[in-house]
Amino acid sequence: MTVPPRKDWPKPGPASEGGALLTDVILATFRLNARLMEAAQDLAAHGGLTAAWWQVLGGVLDEPRSVAEVGRIMGVSRQGVQRIADLLVERGLAEYRPNPAHRRAKLLACTEAGYWAIRQISVAQHPWADKLSSSVDLDDLRTTLATMRTLITKLEEA
């Protein structure tokens, strides 16, 4: 890649107040995500999982789903989910089942061992979440959740 001299770089237009605020939200979200992933890694260890394994198993706790569906729900690539799903199946935490809606795309389902691992995580995660949430106003949490869902929807529609 050829980089032009700085004097030839395009100048960004002025940011609106909303654009600047959204940029701050994005940067704060990056930092929050890093802290949450650290916590998730620690919590997942209670069930002998990694945070990524926990995330994929979480996508099939209520019902079996295709790898692509899990990816859409979790907001990650199908290929990333496939790699983790294969590891979970190899370790007996999940299994593949026939998919009546699609001959080739099997359904990923949680096994008893997977549910047990998730239960072990929940035993640690619930008190952790209760303690953390006790220092934040519940209305602020509700507003944050609603705003995050709105931003997700807008980004997915774009």
JSON list of C-alpha atoms in Angstrom, two decimals:
[
{"chain": "A", "resi": 1, "resn": "MET", "atom": "CA", "xyz": [0.00, 0.00, 0.00]},
{"chain": "A", "resi": 2, "resn": "THR", "atom": "CA", "xyz": [1.31, 3.40, -0.97]},
{"chain": "A", "resi": 3, "resn": "VAL", "atom": "CA", "xyz": [0.72, 6.15, 1.57]},
{"chain": "A", "resi": 4, "resn": "PRO", "atom": "CA", "xyz": [0.57, 9.68, 0.17]},
{"chain": "A", "resi": 5, "resn": "PRO", "atom": "CA", "xyz": [2.34, 12.53, 1.96]},
{"chain": "A", "resi": 6, "resn": "ARG", "atom": "CA", "xyz": [0.33, 13.89, 4.89]},
{"chain": "A", "resi": 7, "resn": "LYS", "atom": "CA", "xyz": [-0.24, 17.19, 3.13]},
{"chain": "A", "resi": 8, "resn": "ASP", "atom": "CA", "xyz": [-2.29, 15.24, 0.54]},
{"chain": "A", "resi": 9, "resn": "TRP", "atom": "CA", "xyz": [-4.47, 13.39, 3.04]},
{"chain": "A", "resi": 10, "resn": "PRO", "atom": "CA", "xyz": [-8.21, 14.17, 2.91]},
{"chain": "A", "resi": 11, "resn": "LYS", "atom": "CA", "xyz": [-9.51, 16.35, 5.71]},
{"chain": "A", "resi": 12, "resn": "PRO", "atom": "CA", "xyz": [-12.40, 14.92, 7.71]},
{"chain": "A", "resi": 13, "resn": "GLY", "atom": "CA", "xyz": [-15.44, 17.14, 7.93]},
{"chain": "A", "resi": 14, "resn": "PRO", "atom": "CA", "xyz": [-16.48, 18.55, 11.28]},
{"chain": "A", "resi": 15, "resn": "ALA", "atom": "CA", "xyz": [-18.20, 16.03, 13.54]},
{"chain": "A", "resi": 16, "resn": "SER", "atom": "CA", "xyz": [-21.71, 16.83, 14.72]},
{"chain": "A", "resi": 17, "resn": "GLU", "atom": "CA", "xyz": [-22.40, 16.69, 18.44]},
{"chain": "A", "resi": 18, "resn": "GLY", "atom": "CA", "xyz": [-24.16, 13.36, 17.90]},
{"chain": "A", "resi": 19, "resn": "GLY", "atom": "CA", "xyz": [-21.30, 11.99, 15.82]},
{"chain": "A", "resi": 20, "resn": "ALA", "atom": "CA", "xyz": [-18.73, 13.00, 18.43]},
{"chain": "A", "resi": 21, "resn": "LEU", "atom": "CA", "xyz": [-20.85, 11.53, 21.23]},
{"chain": "A", "resi": 22, "resn": "LEU", "atom": "CA", "xyz": [-21.36, 8.29, 19.31]},
{"chain": "A", "resi": 23, "resn": "THR", "atom": "CA", "xyz": [-17.60, 8.06, 18.74]},
{"chain": "A", "resi": 24, "resn": "ASP", "atom": "CA", "xyz": [-17.09, 8.39, 22.51]},
{"chain": "A", "resi": 25, "resn": "VAL", "atom": "CA", "xyz": [-19.71, 5.67, 23.07]},
{"chain": "A", "resi": 26, "resn": "ILE", "atom": "CA", "xyz": [-17.91, 3.41, 20.59]},
{"chain": "A", "resi": 27, "resn": "LEU", "atom": "CA", "xyz": [-14.54, 3.95, 22.27]},
{"chain": "A", "resi": 28, "resn": "ALA", "atom": "CA", "xyz": [-16.07, 3.32, 25.71]},
{"chain": "A", "resi": 29, "resn": "THR", "atom": "CA", "xyz": [-17.72, 0.17, 24.32]},
{"chain": "A", "resi": 30, "resn": "PHE", "atom": "CA", "xyz": [-14.34, -1.11, 23.11]},
{"chain": "A", "resi": 31, "resn": "ARG", "atom": "CA", "xyz": [-12.92, -0.61, 26.61]},
{"chain": "A", "resi": 32, "resn": "LEU", "atom": "CA", "xyz": [-15.99, -2.15, 28.27]},
{"chain": "A", "resi": 33, "resn": "ASN", "atom": "CA", "xyz": [-15.81, -5.13, 25.92]},
{"chain": "A", "resi": 34, "resn": "ALA", "atom": "CA", "xyz": [-12.20, -5.73, 26.90]},
{"chain": "A", "resi": 35, "resn": "ARG", "atom": "CA", "xyz": [-13.08, -5.70, 30.63]},
{"chain": "A", "resi": 36, "resn": "LEU", "atom": "CA", "xyz": [-16.15, -7.91, 30.06]},
{"chain": "A", "resi": 37, "resn": "MET", "atom": "CA", "xyz": [-14.13, -10.43, 28.07]},
{"chain": "A", "resi": 38, "resn": "GLU", "atom": "CA", "xyz": [-11.59, -10.62, 30.90]},
{"chain": "A", "resi": 39, "resn": "ALA", "atom": "CA", "xyz": [-14.41, -11.25, 33.37]},
{"chain": "A", "resi": 40, "resn": "ALA", "atom": "CA", "xyz": [-16.07, -13.75, 31.02]},
{"chain": "A", "resi": 41, "resn": "GLN", "atom": "CA", "xyz": [-12.82, -15.68, 30.70]},
{"chain": "A", "resi": 42, "resn": "ASP", "atom": "CA", "xyz": [-12.54, -15.90, 34.50]},
{"chain": "A", "resi": 43, "resn": "LEU", "atom": "CA", "xyz": [-16.19, -16.89, 34.92]},
{"chain": "A", "resi": 44, "resn": "ALA", "atom": "CA", "xyz": [-16.09, -19.44, 32.09]},
{"chain": "A", "resi": 45, "resn": "ALA", "atom": "CA", "xyz": [-13.22, -21.21, 33.82]},
{"chain": "A", "resi": 46, "resn": "HIS", "atom": "CA", "xyz": [-15.68, -22.25, 36.56]},
{"chain": "A", "resi": 47, "resn": "GLY", "atom": "CA", "xyz": [-17.26, -24.57, 34.00]},
{"chain": "A", "resi": 48, "resn": "GLY", "atom": "CA", "xyz": [-14.01, -25.60, 32.36]},
{"chain": "A", "resi": 49, "resn": "LEU", "atom": "CA", "xyz": [-14.78, -23.46, 29.32]},
{"chain": "A", "resi": 50, "resn": "THR", "atom": "CA", "xyz": [-13.33, -20.43, 27.59]},
{"chain": "A", "resi": 51, "resn": "ALA", "atom": "CA", "xyz": [-15.37, -17.28, 27.08]},
{"chain": "A", "resi": 52, "resn": "ALA", "atom": "CA", "xyz": [-15.77, -18.15, 23.39]},
{"chain": "A", "resi": 53, "resn": "TRP", "atom": "CA", "xyz": [-16.99, -21.67, 24.17]},
{"chain": "A", "resi": 54, "resn": "TRP", "atom": "CA", "xyz": [-19.44, -20.23, 26.71]},
{"chain": "A", "resi": 55, "resn": "GLN", "atom": "CA", "xyz": [-20.71, -17.79, 24.09]},
{"chain": "A", "resi": 56, "resn": "VAL", "atom": "CA", "xyz": [-21.35, -20.51, 21.50]},
{"chain": "A", "resi": 57, "resn": "LEU", "atom": "CA", "xyz": [-22.97, -22.88, 24.02]},
{"chain": "A", "resi": 58, "resn": "GLY", "atom": "CA", "xyz": [-25.14, -19.96, 25.11]},
{"chain": "A", "resi": 59, "resn": "GLY", "atom": "CA", "xyz": [-26.53, -19.83, 21.59]},
{"chain": "A", "resi": 60, "resn": "VAL", "atom": "CA", "xyz": [-27.98, -23.34, 21.87]},
{"chain": "A", "resi": 61, "resn": "LEU", "atom": "CA", "xyz": [-29.10, -23.55, 25.50]},
{"chain": "A", "resi": 62, "resn": "ASP", "atom": "CA", "xyz": [-32.78, -23.04, 24.73]},
{"chain": "A", "resi": 63, "resn": "GLU", "atom": "CA", "xyz": [-32.89, -25.01, 21.47]},
{"chain": "A", "resi": 64, "resn": "PRO", "atom": "CA", "xyz": [-30.61, -26.58, 18.88]},
{"chain": "A", "resi": 65, "resn": "ARG", "atom": "CA", "xyz": [-29.58, -24.21, 16.09]},
{"chain": "A", "resi": 66, "resn": "SER", "atom": "CA", "xyz": [-27.45, -24.25, 12.99]},
{"chain": "A", "resi": 67, "resn": "VAL", "atom": "CA", "xyz": [-23.95, -22.85, 13.26]},
{"chain": "A", "resi": 68, "resn": "ALA", "atom": "CA", "xyz": [-25.00, -19.94, 11.01]},
{"chain": "A", "resi": 69, "resn": "GLU", "atom": "CA", "xyz": [-27.94, -19.13, 13.32]},
{"chain": "A", "resi": 70, "resn": "VAL", "atom": "CA", "xyz": [-25.65, -19.14, 16.37]},
{"chain": "A", "resi": 71, "resn": "GLY", "atom": "CA", "xyz": [-23.31, -16.78, 14.52]},
{"chain": "A", "resi": 72, "resn": "ARG", "atom": "CA", "xyz": [-26.16, -14.37, 13.74]},
{"chain": "A", "resi": 73, "resn": "ILE", "atom": "CA", "xyz": [-27.44, -14.43, 17.33]},
{"chain": "A", "resi": 74, "resn": "MET", "atom": "CA", "xyz": [-23.99, -13.88, 18.80]},
{"chain": "A", "resi": 75, "resn": "GLY", "atom": "CA", "xyz": [-22.84, -11.42, 16.16]},
{"chain": "A", "resi": 76, "resn": "VAL", "atom": "CA", "xyz": [-19.83, -13.48, 15.11]},
{"chain": "A", "resi": 77, "resn": "SER", "atom": "CA", "xyz": [-18.80, -15.22, 11.91]},
{"chain": "A", "resi": 78, "resn": "ARG", "atom": "CA", "xyz": [-20.18, -18.61, 10.97]},
{"chain": "A", "resi": 79, "resn": "GLN", "atom": "CA", "xyz": [-16.60, -19.84, 10.48]},
{"chain": "A", "resi": 80, "resn": "GLY", "atom": "CA", "xyz": [-15.63, -18.81, 14.01]},
{"chain": "A", "resi": 81, "resn": "VAL", "atom": "CA", "xyz": [-18.67, -20.56, 15.45]},
{"chain": "A", "resi": 82, "resn": "GLN", "atom": "CA", "xyz": [-17.97, -23.67, 13.35]},
{"chain": "A", "resi": 83, "resn": "ARG", "atom": "CA", "xyz": [-14.44, -23.99, 14.71]},
{"chain": "A", "resi": 84, "resn": "ILE", "atom": "CA", "xyz": [-15.66, -23.68, 18.32]},
{"chain": "A", "resi": 85, "resn": "ALA", "atom": "CA", "xyz": [-18.68, -25.92, 17.72]},
{"chain": "A", "resi": 86, "resn": "ASP", "atom": "CA", "xyz": [-16.38, -28.68, 16.45]},
{"chain": "A", "resi": 87, "resn": "LEU", "atom": "CA", "xyz": [-14.26, -28.34, 19.62]},
{"chain": "A", "resi": 88, "resn": "LEU", "atom": "CA", "xyz": [-17.36, -28.45, 21.83]},
{"chain": "A", "resi": 89, "resn": "VAL", "atom": "CA", "xyz": [-18.59, -31.60, 20.06]},
{"chain": "A", "resi": 90, "resn": "GLU", "atom": "CA", "xyz": [-15.12, -33.18, 20.31]},
{"chain": "A", "resi": 91, "resn": "ARG", "atom": "CA", "xyz": [-15.17, -32.56, 24.08]},
{"chain": "A", "resi": 92, "resn": "GLY", "atom": "CA", "xyz": [-18.72, -33.87, 24.55]},
{"chain": "A", "resi": 93, "resn": "LEU", "atom": "CA", "xyz": [-20.18, -30.48, 25.54]},
{"chain": "A", "resi": 94, "resn": "ALA", "atom": "CA", "xyz": [-22.35, -30.28, 22.42]},
{"chain": "A", "resi": 95, "resn": "GLU", "atom": "CA", "xyz": [-23.51, -32.57, 19.64]},
{"chain": "A", "resi": 96, "resn": "TYR", "atom": "CA", "xyz": [-24.64, -32.30, 16.04]},
{"chain": "A", "resi": 97, "resn": "ARG", "atom": "CA", "xyz": [-28.16, -33.39, 15.19]},
{"chain": "A", "resi": 98, "resn": "PRO", "atom": "CA", "xyz": [-29.96, -33.78, 11.89]},
{"chain": "A", "resi": 99, "resn": "ASN", "atom": "CA", "xyz": [-31.67, -30.61, 10.67]},
{"chain": "A", "resi": 100, "resn": "PRO", "atom": "CA", "xyz": [-35.12, -31.28, 9.23]},
{"chain": "A", "resi": 101, "resn": "ALA", "atom": "CA", "xyz": [-35.01, -27.89, 7.46]},
{"chain": "A", "resi": 102, "resn": "HIS", "atom": "CA", "xyz": [-31.63, -28.41, 5.79]},
{"chain": "A", "resi": 103, "resn": "ARG", "atom": "CA", "xyz": [-29.93, -31.63, 4.75]},
{"chain": "A", "resi": 104, "resn": "ARG", "atom": "CA", "xyz": [-26.32, -30.40, 5.09]},
{"chain": "A", "resi": 105, "resn": "ALA", "atom": "CA", "xyz": [-26.47, -27.77, 7.87]},
{"chain": "A", "resi": 106, "resn": "LYS", "atom": "CA", "xyz": [-26.73, -29.85, 11.01]},
{"chain": "A", "resi": 107, "resn": "LEU", "atom": "CA", "xyz": [-28.07, -28.44, 14.25]},
{"chain": "A", "resi": 108, "resn": "LEU", "atom": "CA", "xyz": [-25.76, -27.82, 17.20]},
{"chain": "A", "resi": 109, "resn": "ALA", "atom": "CA", "xyz": [-27.25, -28.90, 20.53]},
{"chain": "A", "resi": 110, "resn": "CYS", "atom": "CA", "xyz": [-26.02, -28.73, 24.11]},
{"chain": "A", "resi": 111, "resn": "THR", "atom": "CA", "xyz": [-25.34, -32.05, 25.87]},
{"chain": "A", "resi": 112, "resn": "GLU", "atom": "CA", "xyz": [-25.81, -32.76, 29.57]},
{"chain": "A", "resi": 113, "resn": "ALA", "atom": "CA", "xyz": [-22.09, -32.11, 30.05]},
{"chain": "A", "resi": 114, "resn": "GLY", "atom": "CA", "xyz": [-22.54, -28.74, 28.34]},
{"chain": "A", "resi": 115, "resn": "TYR", "atom": "CA", "xyz": [-25.51, -27.84, 30.52]},
{"chain": "A", "resi": 116, "resn": "TRP", "atom": "CA", "xyz": [-23.49, -28.88, 33.60]},
{"chain": "A", "resi": 117, "resn": "ALA", "atom": "CA", "xyz": [-20.60, -26.59, 32.55]},
{"chain": "A", "resi": 118, "resn": "ILE", "atom": "CA", "xyz": [-23.02, -23.70, 32.04]},
{"chain": "A", "resi": 119, "resn": "ARG", "atom": "CA", "xyz": [-24.60, -24.37, 35.46]},
{"chain": "A", "resi": 120, "resn": "GLN", "atom": "CA", "xyz": [-21.16, -24.20, 37.09]},
{"chain": "A", "resi": 121, "resn": "ILE", "atom": "CA", "xyz": [-20.56, -20.84, 35.38]},
{"chain": "A", "resi": 122, "resn": "SER", "atom": "CA", "xyz": [-24.00, -19.54, 36.45]},
{"chain": "A", "resi": 123, "resn": "VAL", "atom": "CA", "xyz": [-23.24, -20.35, 40.08]},
{"chain": "A", "resi": 124, "resn": "ALA", "atom": "CA", "xyz": [-20.32, -17.90, 39.85]},
{"chain": "A", "resi": 125, "resn": "GLN", "atom": "CA", "xyz": [-21.81, -15.44, 37.33]},
{"chain": "A", "resi": 126, "resn": "HIS", "atom": "CA", "xyz": [-25.06, -14.61, 39.13]},
{"chain": "A", "resi": 127, "resn": "PRO", "atom": "CA", "xyz": [-23.40, -13.24, 42.31]},
{"chain": "A", "resi": 128, "resn": "TRP", "atom": "CA", "xyz": [-20.81, -11.44, 40.15]},
{"chain": "A", "resi": 129, "resn": "ALA", "atom": "CA", "xyz": [-23.56, -9.72, 38.13]},
{"chain": "A", "resi": 130, "resn": "ASP", "atom": "CA", "xyz": [-25.57, -8.93, 41.26]},
{"chain": "A", "resi": 131, "resn": "LYS", "atom": "CA", "xyz": [-22.56, -7.29, 42.92]},
{"chain": "A", "resi": 132, "resn": "LEU", "atom": "CA", "xyz": [-21.61, -5.27, 39.85]},
{"chain": "A", "resi": 133, "resn": "SER", "atom": "CA", "xyz": [-25.19, -4.16, 39.15]},
{"chain": "A", "resi": 134, "resn": "SER", "atom": "CA", "xyz": [-25.71, -3.07, 42.77]},
{"chain": "A", "resi": 135, "resn": "SER", "atom": "CA", "xyz": [-23.45, -0.07, 42.17]},
{"chain": "A", "resi": 136, "resn": "VAL", "atom": "CA", "xyz": [-25.29, 1.11, 39.04]},
{"chain": "A", "resi": 137, "resn": "ASP", "atom": "CA", "xyz": [-28.76, 2.68, 38.94]},
{"chain": "A", "resi": 138, "resn": "LEU", "atom": "CA", "xyz": [-31.26, 0.18, 37.45]},
{"chain": "A", "resi": 139, "resn": "ASP", "atom": "CA", "xyz": [-32.89, 2.85, 35.28]},
{"chain": "A", "resi": 140, "resn": "ASP", "atom": "CA", "xyz": [-29.45, 3.65, 33.86]},
{"chain": "A", "resi": 141, "resn": "LEU", "atom": "CA", "xyz": [-28.94, -0.04, 33.06]},
{"chain": "A", "resi": 142, "resn": "ARG", "atom": "CA", "xyz": [-32.35, -0.21, 31.37]},
{"chain": "A", "resi": 143, "resn": "THR", "atom": "CA", "xyz": [-31.56, 2.90, 29.31]},
{"chain": "A", "resi": 144, "resn": "THR", "atom": "CA", "xyz": [-28.14, 1.52, 28.38]},
{"chain": "A", "resi": 145, "resn": "LEU", "atom": "CA", "xyz": [-29.66, -1.77, 27.25]},
{"chain": "A", "resi": 146, "resn": "ALA", "atom": "CA", "xyz": [-32.33, -0.02, 25.19]},
{"chain": "A", "resi": 147, "resn": "THR", "atom": "CA", "xyz": [-29.73, 2.24, 23.56]},
{"chain": "A", "resi": 148, "resn": "MET", "atom": "CA", "xyz": [-27.44, -0.67, 22.77]},
{"chain": "A", "resi": 149, "resn": "ARG", "atom": "CA", "xyz": [-30.32, -2.61, 21.19]},
{"chain": "A", "resi": 150, "resn": "THR", "atom": "CA", "xyz": [-31.26, 0.42, 19.09]},
{"chain": "A", "resi": 151, "resn": "LEU", "atom": "CA", "xyz": [-27.68, 0.85, 17.88]},
{"chain": "A", "resi": 152, "resn": "ILE", "atom": "CA", "xyz": [-27.44, -2.87, 17.05]},
{"chain": "A", "resi": 153, "resn": "THR", "atom": "CA", "xyz": [-30.65, -2.66, 15.04]},
{"chain": "A", "resi": 154, "resn": "LYS", "atom": "CA", "xyz": [-29.52, 0.46, 13.16]},
{"chain": "A", "resi": 155, "resn": "LEU", "atom": "CA", "xyz": [-26.14, -1.08, 12.35]},
{"chain": "A", "resi": 156, "resn": "GLU", "atom": "CA", "xyz": [-27.71, -4.34, 11.18]},
{"chain": "A", "resi": 157, "resn": "GLU", "atom": "CA", "xyz": [-30.13, -2.41, 8.95]},
{"chain": "A", "resi": 158, "resn": "ALA", "atom": "CA", "xyz": [-27.30, -0.40, 7.36]}
]
